[in-house]
Coordinates of C-alpha atoms in Angstrom, one line a residue:
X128 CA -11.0 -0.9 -16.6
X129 CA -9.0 1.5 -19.2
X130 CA -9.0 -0.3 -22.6
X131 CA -4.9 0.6 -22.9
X132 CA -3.0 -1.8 -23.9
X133 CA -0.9 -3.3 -20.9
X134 CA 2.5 -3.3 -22.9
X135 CA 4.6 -3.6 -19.3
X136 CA 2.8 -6.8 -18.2
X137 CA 2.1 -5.0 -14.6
X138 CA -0.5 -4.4 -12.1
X139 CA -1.5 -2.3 -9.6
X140 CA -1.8 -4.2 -6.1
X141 CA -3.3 -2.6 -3.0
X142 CA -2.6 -4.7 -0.1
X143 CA -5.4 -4.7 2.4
X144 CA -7.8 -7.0 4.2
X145 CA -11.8 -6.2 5.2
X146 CA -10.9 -4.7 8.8
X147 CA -9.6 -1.6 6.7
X148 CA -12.3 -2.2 4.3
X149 CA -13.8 2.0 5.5
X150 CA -10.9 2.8 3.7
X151 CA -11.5 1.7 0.2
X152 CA -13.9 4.0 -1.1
X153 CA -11.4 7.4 0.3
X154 CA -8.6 5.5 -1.1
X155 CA -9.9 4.6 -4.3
X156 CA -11.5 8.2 -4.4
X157 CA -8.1 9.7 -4.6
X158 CA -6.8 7.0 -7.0
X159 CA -8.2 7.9 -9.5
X160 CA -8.8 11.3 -9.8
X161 CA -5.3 11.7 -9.7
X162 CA -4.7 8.4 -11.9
X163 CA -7.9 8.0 -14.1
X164 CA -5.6 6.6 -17.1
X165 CA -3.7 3.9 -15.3
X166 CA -2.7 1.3 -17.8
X167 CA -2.3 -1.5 -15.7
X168 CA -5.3 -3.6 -13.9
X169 CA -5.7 -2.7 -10.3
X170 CA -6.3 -5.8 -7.8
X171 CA -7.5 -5.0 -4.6
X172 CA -6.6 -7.8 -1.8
X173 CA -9.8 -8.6 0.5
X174 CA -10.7 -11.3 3.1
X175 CA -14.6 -11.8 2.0
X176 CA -16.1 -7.9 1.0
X177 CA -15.6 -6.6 -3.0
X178 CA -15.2 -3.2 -3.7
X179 CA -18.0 -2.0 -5.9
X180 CA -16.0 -0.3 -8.8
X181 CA -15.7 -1.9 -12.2
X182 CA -12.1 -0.7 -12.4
X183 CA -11.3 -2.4 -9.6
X184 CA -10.7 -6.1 -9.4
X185 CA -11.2 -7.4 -5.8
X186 CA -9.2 -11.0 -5.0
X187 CA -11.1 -12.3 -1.8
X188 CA -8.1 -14.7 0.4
X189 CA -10.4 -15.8 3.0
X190 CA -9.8 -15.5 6.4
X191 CA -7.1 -13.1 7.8
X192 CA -4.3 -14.9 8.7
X193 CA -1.5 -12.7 8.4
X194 CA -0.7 -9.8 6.0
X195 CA 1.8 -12.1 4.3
X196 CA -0.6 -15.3 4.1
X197 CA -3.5 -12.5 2.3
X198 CA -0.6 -11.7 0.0
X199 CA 0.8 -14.5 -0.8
X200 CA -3.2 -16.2 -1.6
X201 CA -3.7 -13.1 -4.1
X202 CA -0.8 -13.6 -5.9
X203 CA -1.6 -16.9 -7.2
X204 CA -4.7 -15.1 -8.9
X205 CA -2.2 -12.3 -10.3
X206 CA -0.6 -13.2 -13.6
X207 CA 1.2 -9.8 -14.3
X208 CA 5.2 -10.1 -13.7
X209 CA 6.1 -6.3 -12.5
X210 CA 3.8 -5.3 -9.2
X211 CA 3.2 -1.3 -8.0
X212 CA 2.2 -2.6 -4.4
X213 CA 0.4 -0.3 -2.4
X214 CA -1.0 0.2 1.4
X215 CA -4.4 1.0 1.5
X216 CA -4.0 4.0 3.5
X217 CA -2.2 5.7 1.0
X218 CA -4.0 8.7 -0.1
X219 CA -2.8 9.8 -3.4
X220 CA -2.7 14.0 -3.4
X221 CA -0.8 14.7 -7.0
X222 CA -1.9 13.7 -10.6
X223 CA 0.6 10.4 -11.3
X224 CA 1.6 10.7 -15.0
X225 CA 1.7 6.6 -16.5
X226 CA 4.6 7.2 -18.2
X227 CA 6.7 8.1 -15.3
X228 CA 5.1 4.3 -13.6
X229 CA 6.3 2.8 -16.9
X230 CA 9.7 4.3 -16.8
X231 CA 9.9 2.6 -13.4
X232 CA 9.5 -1.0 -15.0
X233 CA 11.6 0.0 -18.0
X234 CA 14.7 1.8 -15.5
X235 CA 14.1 -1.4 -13.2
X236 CA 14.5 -3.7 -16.2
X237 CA 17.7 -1.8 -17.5
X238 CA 19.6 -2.0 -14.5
X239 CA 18.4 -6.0 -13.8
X240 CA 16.9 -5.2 -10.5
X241 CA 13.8 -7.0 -9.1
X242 CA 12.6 -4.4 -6.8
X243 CA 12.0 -0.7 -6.4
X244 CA 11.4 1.9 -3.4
X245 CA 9.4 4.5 -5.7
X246 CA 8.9 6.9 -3.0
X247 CA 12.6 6.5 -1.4
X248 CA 15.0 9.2 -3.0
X249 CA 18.5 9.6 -1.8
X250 CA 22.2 10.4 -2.7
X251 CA 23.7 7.3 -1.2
X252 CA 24.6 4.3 -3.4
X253 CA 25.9 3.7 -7.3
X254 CA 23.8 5.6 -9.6
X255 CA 22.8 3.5 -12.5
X256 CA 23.5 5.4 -16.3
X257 CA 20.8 6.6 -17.8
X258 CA 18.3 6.0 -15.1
X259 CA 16.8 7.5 -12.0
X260 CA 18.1 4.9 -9.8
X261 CA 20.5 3.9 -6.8
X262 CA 21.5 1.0 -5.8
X263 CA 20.8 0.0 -2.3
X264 CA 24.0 -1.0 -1.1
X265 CA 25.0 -2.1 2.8
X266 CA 23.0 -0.3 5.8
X267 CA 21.3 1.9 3.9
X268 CA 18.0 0.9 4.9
X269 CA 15.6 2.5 1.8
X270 CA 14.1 -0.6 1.3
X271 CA 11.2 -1.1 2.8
X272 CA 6.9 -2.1 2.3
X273 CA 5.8 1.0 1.9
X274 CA 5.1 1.8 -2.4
X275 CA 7.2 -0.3 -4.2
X276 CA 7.8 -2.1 -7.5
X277 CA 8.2 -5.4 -7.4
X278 CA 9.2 -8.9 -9.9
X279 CA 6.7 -10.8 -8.5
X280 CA 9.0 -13.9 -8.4
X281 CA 11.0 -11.8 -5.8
X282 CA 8.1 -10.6 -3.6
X283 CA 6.8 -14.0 -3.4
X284 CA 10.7 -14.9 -2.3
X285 CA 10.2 -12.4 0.6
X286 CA 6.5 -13.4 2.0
X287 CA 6.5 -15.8 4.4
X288 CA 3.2 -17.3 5.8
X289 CA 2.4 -16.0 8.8
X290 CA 4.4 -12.8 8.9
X291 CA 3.0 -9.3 9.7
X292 CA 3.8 -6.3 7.4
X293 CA 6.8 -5.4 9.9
X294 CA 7.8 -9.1 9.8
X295 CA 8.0 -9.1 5.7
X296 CA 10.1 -5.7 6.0
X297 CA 12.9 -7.3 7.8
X298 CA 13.0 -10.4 5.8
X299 CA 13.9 -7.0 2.9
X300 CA 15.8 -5.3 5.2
X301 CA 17.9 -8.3 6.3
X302 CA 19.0 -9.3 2.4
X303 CA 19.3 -5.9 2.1
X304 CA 21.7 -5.4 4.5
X305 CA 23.6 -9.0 3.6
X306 CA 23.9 -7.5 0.1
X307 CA 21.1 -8.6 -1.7
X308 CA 21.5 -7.9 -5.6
X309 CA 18.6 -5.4 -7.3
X310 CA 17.6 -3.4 -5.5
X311 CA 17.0 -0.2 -5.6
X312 CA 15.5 2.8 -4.8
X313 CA 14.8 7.1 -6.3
X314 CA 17.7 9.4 -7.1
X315 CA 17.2 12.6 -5.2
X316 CA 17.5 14.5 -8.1
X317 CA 14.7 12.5 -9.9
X318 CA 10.9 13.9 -9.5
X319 CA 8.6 12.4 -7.2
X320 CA 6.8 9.3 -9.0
X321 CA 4.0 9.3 -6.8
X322 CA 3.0 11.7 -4.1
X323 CA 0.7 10.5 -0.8
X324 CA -0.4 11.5 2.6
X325 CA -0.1 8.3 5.0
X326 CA -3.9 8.3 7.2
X327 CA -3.1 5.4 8.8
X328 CA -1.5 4.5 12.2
X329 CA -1.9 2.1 15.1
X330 CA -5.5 1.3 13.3
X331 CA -6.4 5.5 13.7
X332 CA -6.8 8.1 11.6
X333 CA -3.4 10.5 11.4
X334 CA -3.9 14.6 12.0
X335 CA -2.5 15.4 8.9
X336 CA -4.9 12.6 6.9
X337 CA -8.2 14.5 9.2
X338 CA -6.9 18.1 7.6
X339 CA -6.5 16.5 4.5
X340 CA -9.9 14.8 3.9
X341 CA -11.3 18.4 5.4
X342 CA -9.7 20.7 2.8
X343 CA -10.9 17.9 0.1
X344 CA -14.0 18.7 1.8
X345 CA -14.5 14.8 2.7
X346 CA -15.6 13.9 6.3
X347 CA -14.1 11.3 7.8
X348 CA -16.3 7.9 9.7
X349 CA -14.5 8.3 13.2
X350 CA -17.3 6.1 14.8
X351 CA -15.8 3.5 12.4
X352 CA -12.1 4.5 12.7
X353 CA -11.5 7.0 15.8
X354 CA -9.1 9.9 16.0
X355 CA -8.1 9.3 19.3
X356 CA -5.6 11.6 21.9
X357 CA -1.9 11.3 20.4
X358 CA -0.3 11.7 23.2
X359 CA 2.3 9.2 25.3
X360 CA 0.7 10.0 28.6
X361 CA -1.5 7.4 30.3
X362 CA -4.6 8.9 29.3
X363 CA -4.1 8.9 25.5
X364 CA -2.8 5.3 25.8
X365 CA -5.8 4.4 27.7
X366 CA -8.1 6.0 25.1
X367 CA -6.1 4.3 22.3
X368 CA -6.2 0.8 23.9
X369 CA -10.1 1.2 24.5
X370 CA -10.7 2.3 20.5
X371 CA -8.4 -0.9 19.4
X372 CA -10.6 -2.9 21.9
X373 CA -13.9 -1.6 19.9
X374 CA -12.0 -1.7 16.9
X375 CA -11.3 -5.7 16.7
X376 CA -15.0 -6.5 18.7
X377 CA -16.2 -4.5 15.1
X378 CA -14.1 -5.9 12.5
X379 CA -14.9 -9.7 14.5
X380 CA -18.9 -8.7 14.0
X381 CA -18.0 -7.7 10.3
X382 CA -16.3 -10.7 9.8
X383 CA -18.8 -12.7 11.3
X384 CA -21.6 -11.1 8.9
X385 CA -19.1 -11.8 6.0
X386 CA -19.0 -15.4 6.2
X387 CA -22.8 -15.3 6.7
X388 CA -23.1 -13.3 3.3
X389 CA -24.0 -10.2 4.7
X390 CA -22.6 -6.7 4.0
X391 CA -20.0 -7.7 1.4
X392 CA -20.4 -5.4 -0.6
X393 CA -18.0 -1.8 -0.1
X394 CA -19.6 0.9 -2.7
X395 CA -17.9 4.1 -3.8
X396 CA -18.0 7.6 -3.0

């Protein structure tokens, strides 16, 4: 870990479980080239498997209940108050300067708000003096799961055992739009905090994550995680619902070896 002081009592969370597990050593690639300063701890959220990186501090939950369940167990090993939480397919593609993070916490702080959309920008809402933020007022829906900051005490307030990702979001987006106070999200007019290309959906690789990890010359395991036909005709979704078929039989055998010690251990690039 970097020996700087952690003066914002904060962490950096990535929120995943070991059937994305192939994608911690391309995420964490990407992490910290672009972030090798971060002055917060980093916590990675896993069912069994570690990630092999001193930097890295893995919480193992157990068995995959729900995204919300794997949450809410690493949290009770997470003393830091003001959480950066990330999705694991979030490939960072821009250097992330710390002080622009830790003027998130500080801006958060001034305006007494207990959560942030850092990659939400907009003109919509009260701009808060002598910050980058807006509230987020009434049906506008900017609040959302994706990279946030968070006051722990009010994550834990949305997470609800059992609930998927999508589940949690509307639990936000409900206070949200029953005018929830604090929260916020990124002037227009402010930079970008953090910049990302999302590889991620419906379990497969995106196109634009593919080119990505080509022009960073990285090849991409699509026995492990396909790049199936995007299409809406009944071909691509019969393609799609064979890969998800292999998918879970492959995360059920990993999950199997887990719990019989074997293969826990996820190394870098």
């Amino acid at each position: 870990m970097p020996l700087n002081l952690n003066t914002q009592n904060a962490a950096t969370v990535i929120s995943s479980c070991d059937g994305y597990s192939d994608l911690w050593p391309i995420f964490f690639h990407f992490f910290f080239k672009h972030w090798e300063a971060s002055p917060f701890p980093v916590y990675l959220i896993s069912n069994h498997r570690t990630f092999e990186d001193p930097r890295v501090v893995t919480i193992p939950v157990g068995e995959d209940k729900s995204w919300s369940d794997n949450l809410i167990g690493a949290l009770k090993s997470i003393k830091e108050e003001n959480l950066f939480v990330w999705l694991d397919d979030f490939l960072v593609d821009r250097d992330i300067q710390s002080s622009a993070m830790t003027a998130c916490i500080e801006q958060l702080d001034q305006a007494g708000g207990r959560y942030l959309a850092v990659d939400q920008h907009g003109d919509l809402g009260e701009a808060m003096h002598n910050t980058s933020l807006r509230r987020i007022e009434k049906g506008n829906l900017r609040a959302g799961l994706n990279l946030s900051l968070w006051k722990k005490t009010f994550l834990n307030q949305i997470l609800e055992p059992g609930c998927s990702i999508w589940a949690a979001e509307s639990r936000l987006r409900k206070l949200n739009i029953e005018g929830e106070p604090g929260l916020f999200y990124m002037n227009d007019e402010s930079p970008k905090v953090v910049s990302y290309v999302e590889s991620v959906k419906g379990q497969f690789w995106k196109p634009q994550a593919i080119k990505f990890l080509r022009d960073q010359g990285i090849k991409a395991n699509l026995k492990r995680r396909p790049f199936p036909p995007q299409g809406n005709d009944f071909i691509s979704k019969f393609f799609r619902s064979c890969y998800k078929r292999r998918l879970k039989a492959q995360s059920a055998k990993e999950a199997r070896a887990a719990l019989e010690g074997k293969g826990l251990a996820v190394l870098p690039l």
